[in-house]
PDB file of C-alpha atoms in Angstrom:
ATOM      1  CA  UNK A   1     -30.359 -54.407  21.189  1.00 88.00           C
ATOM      2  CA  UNK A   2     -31.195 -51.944  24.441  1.00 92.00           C
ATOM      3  CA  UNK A   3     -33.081 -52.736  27.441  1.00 93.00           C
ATOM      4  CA  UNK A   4     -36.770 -51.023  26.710  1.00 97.00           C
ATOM      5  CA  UNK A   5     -40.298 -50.655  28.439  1.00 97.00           C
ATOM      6  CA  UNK A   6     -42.265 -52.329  26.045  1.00 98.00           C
ATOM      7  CA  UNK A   7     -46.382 -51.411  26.538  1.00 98.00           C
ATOM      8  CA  UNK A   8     -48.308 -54.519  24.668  1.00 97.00           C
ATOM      9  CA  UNK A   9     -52.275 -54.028  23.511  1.00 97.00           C
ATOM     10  CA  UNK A  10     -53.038 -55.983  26.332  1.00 95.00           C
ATOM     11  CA  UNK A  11     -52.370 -53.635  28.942  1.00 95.00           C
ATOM     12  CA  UNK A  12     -48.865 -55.417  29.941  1.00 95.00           C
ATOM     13  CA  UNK A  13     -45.843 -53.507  30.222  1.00 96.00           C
ATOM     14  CA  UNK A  14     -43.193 -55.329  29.775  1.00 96.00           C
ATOM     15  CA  UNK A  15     -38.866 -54.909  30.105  1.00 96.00           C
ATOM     16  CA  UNK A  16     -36.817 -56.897  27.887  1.00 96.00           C
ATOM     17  CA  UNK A  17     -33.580 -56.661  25.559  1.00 95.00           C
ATOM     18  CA  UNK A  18     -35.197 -55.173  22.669  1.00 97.00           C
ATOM     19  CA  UNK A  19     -34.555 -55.564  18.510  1.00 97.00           C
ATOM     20  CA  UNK A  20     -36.215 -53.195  16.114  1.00 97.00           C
ATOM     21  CA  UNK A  21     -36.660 -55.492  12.941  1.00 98.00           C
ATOM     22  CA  UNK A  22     -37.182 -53.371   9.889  1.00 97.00           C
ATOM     23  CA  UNK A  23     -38.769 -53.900   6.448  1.00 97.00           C
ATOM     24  CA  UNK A  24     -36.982 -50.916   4.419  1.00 97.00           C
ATOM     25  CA  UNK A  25     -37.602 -47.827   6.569  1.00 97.00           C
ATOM     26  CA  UNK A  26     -40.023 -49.646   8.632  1.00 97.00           C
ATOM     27  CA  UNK A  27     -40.627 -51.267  11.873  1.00 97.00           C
ATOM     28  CA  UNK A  28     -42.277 -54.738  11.323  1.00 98.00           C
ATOM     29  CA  UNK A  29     -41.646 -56.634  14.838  1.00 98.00           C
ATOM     30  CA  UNK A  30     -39.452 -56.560  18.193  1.00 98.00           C
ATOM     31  CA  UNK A  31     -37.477 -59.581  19.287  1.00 97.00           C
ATOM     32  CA  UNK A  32     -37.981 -59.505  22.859  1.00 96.00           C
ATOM     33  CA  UNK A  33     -34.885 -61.109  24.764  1.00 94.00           C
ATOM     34  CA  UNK A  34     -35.876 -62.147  28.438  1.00 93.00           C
ATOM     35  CA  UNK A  35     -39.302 -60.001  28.769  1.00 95.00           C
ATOM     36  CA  UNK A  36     -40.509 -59.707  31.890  1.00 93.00           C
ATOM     37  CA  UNK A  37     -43.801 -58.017  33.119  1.00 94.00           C
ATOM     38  CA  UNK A  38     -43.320 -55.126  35.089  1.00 93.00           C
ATOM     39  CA  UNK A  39     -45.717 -55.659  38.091  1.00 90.00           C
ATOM     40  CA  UNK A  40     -46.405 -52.994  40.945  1.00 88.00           C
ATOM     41  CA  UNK A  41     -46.194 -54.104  44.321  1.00 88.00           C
ATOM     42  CA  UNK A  42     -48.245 -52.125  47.250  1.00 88.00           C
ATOM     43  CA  UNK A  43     -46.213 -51.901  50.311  1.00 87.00           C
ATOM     44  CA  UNK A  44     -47.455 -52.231  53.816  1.00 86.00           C
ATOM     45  CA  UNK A  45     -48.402 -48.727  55.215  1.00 84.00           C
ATOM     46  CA  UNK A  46     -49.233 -47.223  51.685  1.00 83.00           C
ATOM     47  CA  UNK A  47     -47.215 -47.029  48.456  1.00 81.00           C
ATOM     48  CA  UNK A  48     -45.855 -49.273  45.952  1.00 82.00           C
ATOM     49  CA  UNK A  49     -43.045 -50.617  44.358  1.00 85.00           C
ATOM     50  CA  UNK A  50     -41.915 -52.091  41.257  1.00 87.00           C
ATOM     51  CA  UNK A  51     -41.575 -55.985  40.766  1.00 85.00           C
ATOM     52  CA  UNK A  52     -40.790 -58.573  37.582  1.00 88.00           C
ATOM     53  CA  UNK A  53     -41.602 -61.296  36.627  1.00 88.00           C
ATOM     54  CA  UNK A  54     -40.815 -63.828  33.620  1.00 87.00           C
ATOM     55  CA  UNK A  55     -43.522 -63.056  31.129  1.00 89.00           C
ATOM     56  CA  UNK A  56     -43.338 -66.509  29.581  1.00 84.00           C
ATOM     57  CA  UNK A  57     -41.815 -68.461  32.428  1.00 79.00           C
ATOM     58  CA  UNK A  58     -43.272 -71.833  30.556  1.00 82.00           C
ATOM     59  CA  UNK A  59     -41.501 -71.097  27.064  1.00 79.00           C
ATOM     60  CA  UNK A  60     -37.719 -72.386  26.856  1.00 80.00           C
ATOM     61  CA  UNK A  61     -36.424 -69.914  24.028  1.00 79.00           C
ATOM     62  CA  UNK A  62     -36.762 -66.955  26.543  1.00 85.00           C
ATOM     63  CA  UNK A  63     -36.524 -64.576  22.885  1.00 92.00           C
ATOM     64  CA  UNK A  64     -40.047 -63.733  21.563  1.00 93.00           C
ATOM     65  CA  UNK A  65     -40.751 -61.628  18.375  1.00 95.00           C
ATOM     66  CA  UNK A  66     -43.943 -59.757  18.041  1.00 96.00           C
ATOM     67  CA  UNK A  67     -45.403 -58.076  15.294  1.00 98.00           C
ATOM     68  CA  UNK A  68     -45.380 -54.380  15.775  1.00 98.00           C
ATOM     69  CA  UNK A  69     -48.961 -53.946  15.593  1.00 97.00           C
ATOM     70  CA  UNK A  70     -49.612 -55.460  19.047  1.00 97.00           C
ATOM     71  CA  UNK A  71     -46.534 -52.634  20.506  1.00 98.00           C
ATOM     72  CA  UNK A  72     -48.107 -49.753  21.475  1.00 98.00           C
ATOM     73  CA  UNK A  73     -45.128 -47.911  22.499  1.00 97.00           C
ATOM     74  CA  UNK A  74     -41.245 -48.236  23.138  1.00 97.00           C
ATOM     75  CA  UNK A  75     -39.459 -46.209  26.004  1.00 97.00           C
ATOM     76  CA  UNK A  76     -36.195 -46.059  28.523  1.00 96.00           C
ATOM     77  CA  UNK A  77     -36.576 -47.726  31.818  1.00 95.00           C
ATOM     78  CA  UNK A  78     -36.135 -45.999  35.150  1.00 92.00           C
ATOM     79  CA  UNK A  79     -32.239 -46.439  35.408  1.00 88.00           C
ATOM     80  CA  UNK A  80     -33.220 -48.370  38.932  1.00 87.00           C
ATOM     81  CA  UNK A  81     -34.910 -50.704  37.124  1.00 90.00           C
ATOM     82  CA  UNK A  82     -33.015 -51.367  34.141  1.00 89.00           C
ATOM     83  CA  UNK A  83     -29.935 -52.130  36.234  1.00 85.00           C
ATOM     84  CA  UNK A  84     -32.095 -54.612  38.013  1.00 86.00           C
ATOM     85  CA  UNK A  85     -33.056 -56.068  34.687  1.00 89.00           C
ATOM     86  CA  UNK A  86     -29.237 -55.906  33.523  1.00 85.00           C
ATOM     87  CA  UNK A  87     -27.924 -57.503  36.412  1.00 83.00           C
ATOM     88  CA  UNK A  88     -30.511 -60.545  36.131  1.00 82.00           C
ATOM     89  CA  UNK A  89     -29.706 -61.081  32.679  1.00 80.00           C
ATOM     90  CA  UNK A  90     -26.649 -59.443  30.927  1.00 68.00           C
ATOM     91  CA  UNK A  91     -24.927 -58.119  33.997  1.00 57.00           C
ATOM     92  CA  UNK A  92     -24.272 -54.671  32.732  1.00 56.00           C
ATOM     93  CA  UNK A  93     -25.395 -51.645  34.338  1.00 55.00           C
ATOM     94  CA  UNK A  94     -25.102 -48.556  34.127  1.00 57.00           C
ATOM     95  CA  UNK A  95     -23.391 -46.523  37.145  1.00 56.00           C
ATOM     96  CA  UNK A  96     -25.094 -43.422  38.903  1.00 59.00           C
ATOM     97  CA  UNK A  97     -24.662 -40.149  38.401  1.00 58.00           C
ATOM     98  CA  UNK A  98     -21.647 -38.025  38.994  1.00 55.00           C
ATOM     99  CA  UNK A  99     -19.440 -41.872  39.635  1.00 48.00           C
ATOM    100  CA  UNK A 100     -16.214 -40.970  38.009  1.00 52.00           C
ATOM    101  CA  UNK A 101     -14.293 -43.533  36.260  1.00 50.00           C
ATOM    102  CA  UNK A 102     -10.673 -43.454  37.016  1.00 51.00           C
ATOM    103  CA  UNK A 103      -8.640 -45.136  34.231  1.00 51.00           C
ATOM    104  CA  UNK A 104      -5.106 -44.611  35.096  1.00 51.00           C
TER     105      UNK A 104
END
Protein backbone atom coordinates (compact mmCIF):
# COMPACT_ATOMS: atom_id res chain seq x y z
CA UNK A 1 0.00 0.00 0.00
CA UNK A 2 1.62 3.68 -1.09
CA UNK A 3 0.02 6.94 -1.08
CA UNK A 4 -0.93 7.52 -5.06
CA UNK A 5 -2.70 10.20 -7.35
CA UNK A 6 -5.37 8.24 -8.54
CA UNK A 7 -7.14 9.99 -11.99
CA UNK A 8 -10.88 8.30 -12.13
CA UNK A 9 -12.99 8.38 -15.72
CA UNK A 10 -14.83 10.98 -14.24
CA UNK A 11 -12.42 13.62 -14.34
CA UNK A 12 -11.61 13.33 -10.37
CA UNK A 13 -8.24 13.03 -9.19
CA UNK A 14 -8.08 11.60 -6.28
CA UNK A 15 -5.08 10.76 -3.23
CA UNK A 16 -5.52 7.80 -1.22
CA UNK A 17 -3.49 4.72 0.32
CA UNK A 18 -3.48 2.64 -2.66
CA UNK A 19 -3.64 -1.54 -3.24
CA UNK A 20 -2.93 -3.01 -6.63
CA UNK A 21 -5.20 -6.23 -6.56
CA UNK A 22 -4.03 -8.67 -9.16
CA UNK A 23 -5.62 -11.57 -11.08
CA UNK A 24 -2.30 -13.56 -12.17
CA UNK A 25 -0.11 -10.89 -13.81
CA UNK A 26 -2.91 -8.53 -13.88
CA UNK A 27 -4.36 -5.52 -12.35
CA UNK A 28 -8.14 -6.08 -11.67
CA UNK A 29 -9.04 -3.20 -8.98
CA UNK A 30 -7.44 -0.62 -6.36
CA UNK A 31 -8.55 -0.57 -2.76
CA UNK A 32 -8.59 2.97 -2.07
CA UNK A 33 -7.84 3.68 1.77
CA UNK A 34 -9.05 7.29 2.79
CA UNK A 35 -9.44 8.88 -0.92
CA UNK A 36 -9.76 12.22 -1.03
CA UNK A 37 -10.37 14.55 -4.09
CA UNK A 38 -7.68 16.71 -4.85
CA UNK A 39 -9.39 20.15 -5.38
CA UNK A 40 -7.55 23.44 -6.60
CA UNK A 41 -8.09 26.42 -4.73
CA UNK A 42 -7.62 30.06 -6.53
CA UNK A 43 -6.01 32.43 -4.21
CA UNK A 44 -6.83 36.06 -3.85
CA UNK A 45 -4.56 38.16 -6.21
CA UNK A 46 -4.10 35.26 -8.82
CA UNK A 47 -2.90 31.66 -8.44
CA UNK A 48 -3.98 28.58 -6.87
CA UNK A 49 -3.41 26.08 -4.48
CA UNK A 50 -4.07 22.61 -3.72
CA UNK A 51 -6.96 21.48 -1.29
CA UNK A 52 -8.70 17.86 -0.15
CA UNK A 53 -11.40 16.79 0.58
CA UNK A 54 -13.10 13.34 1.75
CA UNK A 55 -14.29 11.85 -1.49
CA UNK A 56 -16.99 9.82 0.23
CA UNK A 57 -17.43 11.82 3.41
CA UNK A 58 -21.09 9.96 3.77
CA UNK A 59 -19.63 6.25 3.56
CA UNK A 60 -18.35 4.81 7.06
CA UNK A 61 -15.77 2.13 5.66
CA UNK A 62 -13.50 5.04 4.42
CA UNK A 63 -11.69 1.85 2.04
CA UNK A 64 -13.26 1.70 -1.47
CA UNK A 65 -12.22 -0.82 -4.24
CA UNK A 66 -12.72 0.03 -7.82
CA UNK A 67 -12.45 -1.93 -10.76
CA UNK A 68 -9.50 -0.94 -12.80
CA UNK A 69 -11.36 -0.05 -15.76
CA UNK A 70 -12.75 3.19 -14.27
CA UNK A 71 -8.55 4.13 -13.23
CA UNK A 72 -7.19 5.91 -15.82
CA UNK A 73 -3.85 6.31 -14.40
CA UNK A 74 -1.69 5.79 -11.14
CA UNK A 75 1.17 8.31 -10.14
CA UNK A 76 3.44 9.81 -7.04
CA UNK A 77 2.09 12.80 -5.30
CA UNK A 78 3.91 16.09 -4.98
CA UNK A 79 5.97 15.18 -1.76
CA UNK A 80 4.06 18.52 -0.24
CA UNK A 81 1.07 16.93 -0.65
CA UNK A 82 1.54 13.48 0.23
CA UNK A 83 2.94 14.49 3.61
CA UNK A 84 -0.23 16.42 4.04
CA UNK A 85 -2.16 13.32 3.17
CA UNK A 86 0.23 11.17 5.54
CA UNK A 87 -0.05 13.32 8.36
CA UNK A 88 -4.05 13.33 8.18
CA UNK A 89 -4.18 9.75 8.03
CA UNK A 90 -1.12 7.47 8.77
CA UNK A 91 1.16 10.10 10.20
CA UNK A 92 4.20 9.22 8.23
CA UNK A 93 5.99 11.50 6.09
CA UNK A 94 8.60 11.67 4.39
CA UNK A 95 11.43 14.35 5.38
CA UNK A 96 12.93 16.94 2.81
CA UNK A 97 15.75 16.82 1.01
CA UNK A 98 19.30 16.85 2.16
CA UNK A 99 17.66 16.29 6.29
CA UNK A 100 20.25 13.97 7.63
CA UNK A 101 19.30 11.40 10.04
CA UNK A 102 21.63 11.12 12.91
CA UNK A 103 21.38 7.67 14.55
CA UNK A 104 24.01 7.58 17.12
Amino acid sequence: MSTKIVKVQTGEELIAMVTENFEGDRITSYTLKNPCMVVPVPQKGGGASIAVVPWMASVKDQSVTVPASYVMFTANPATDLANEFNSAFSGIVVPPAGLKLITE
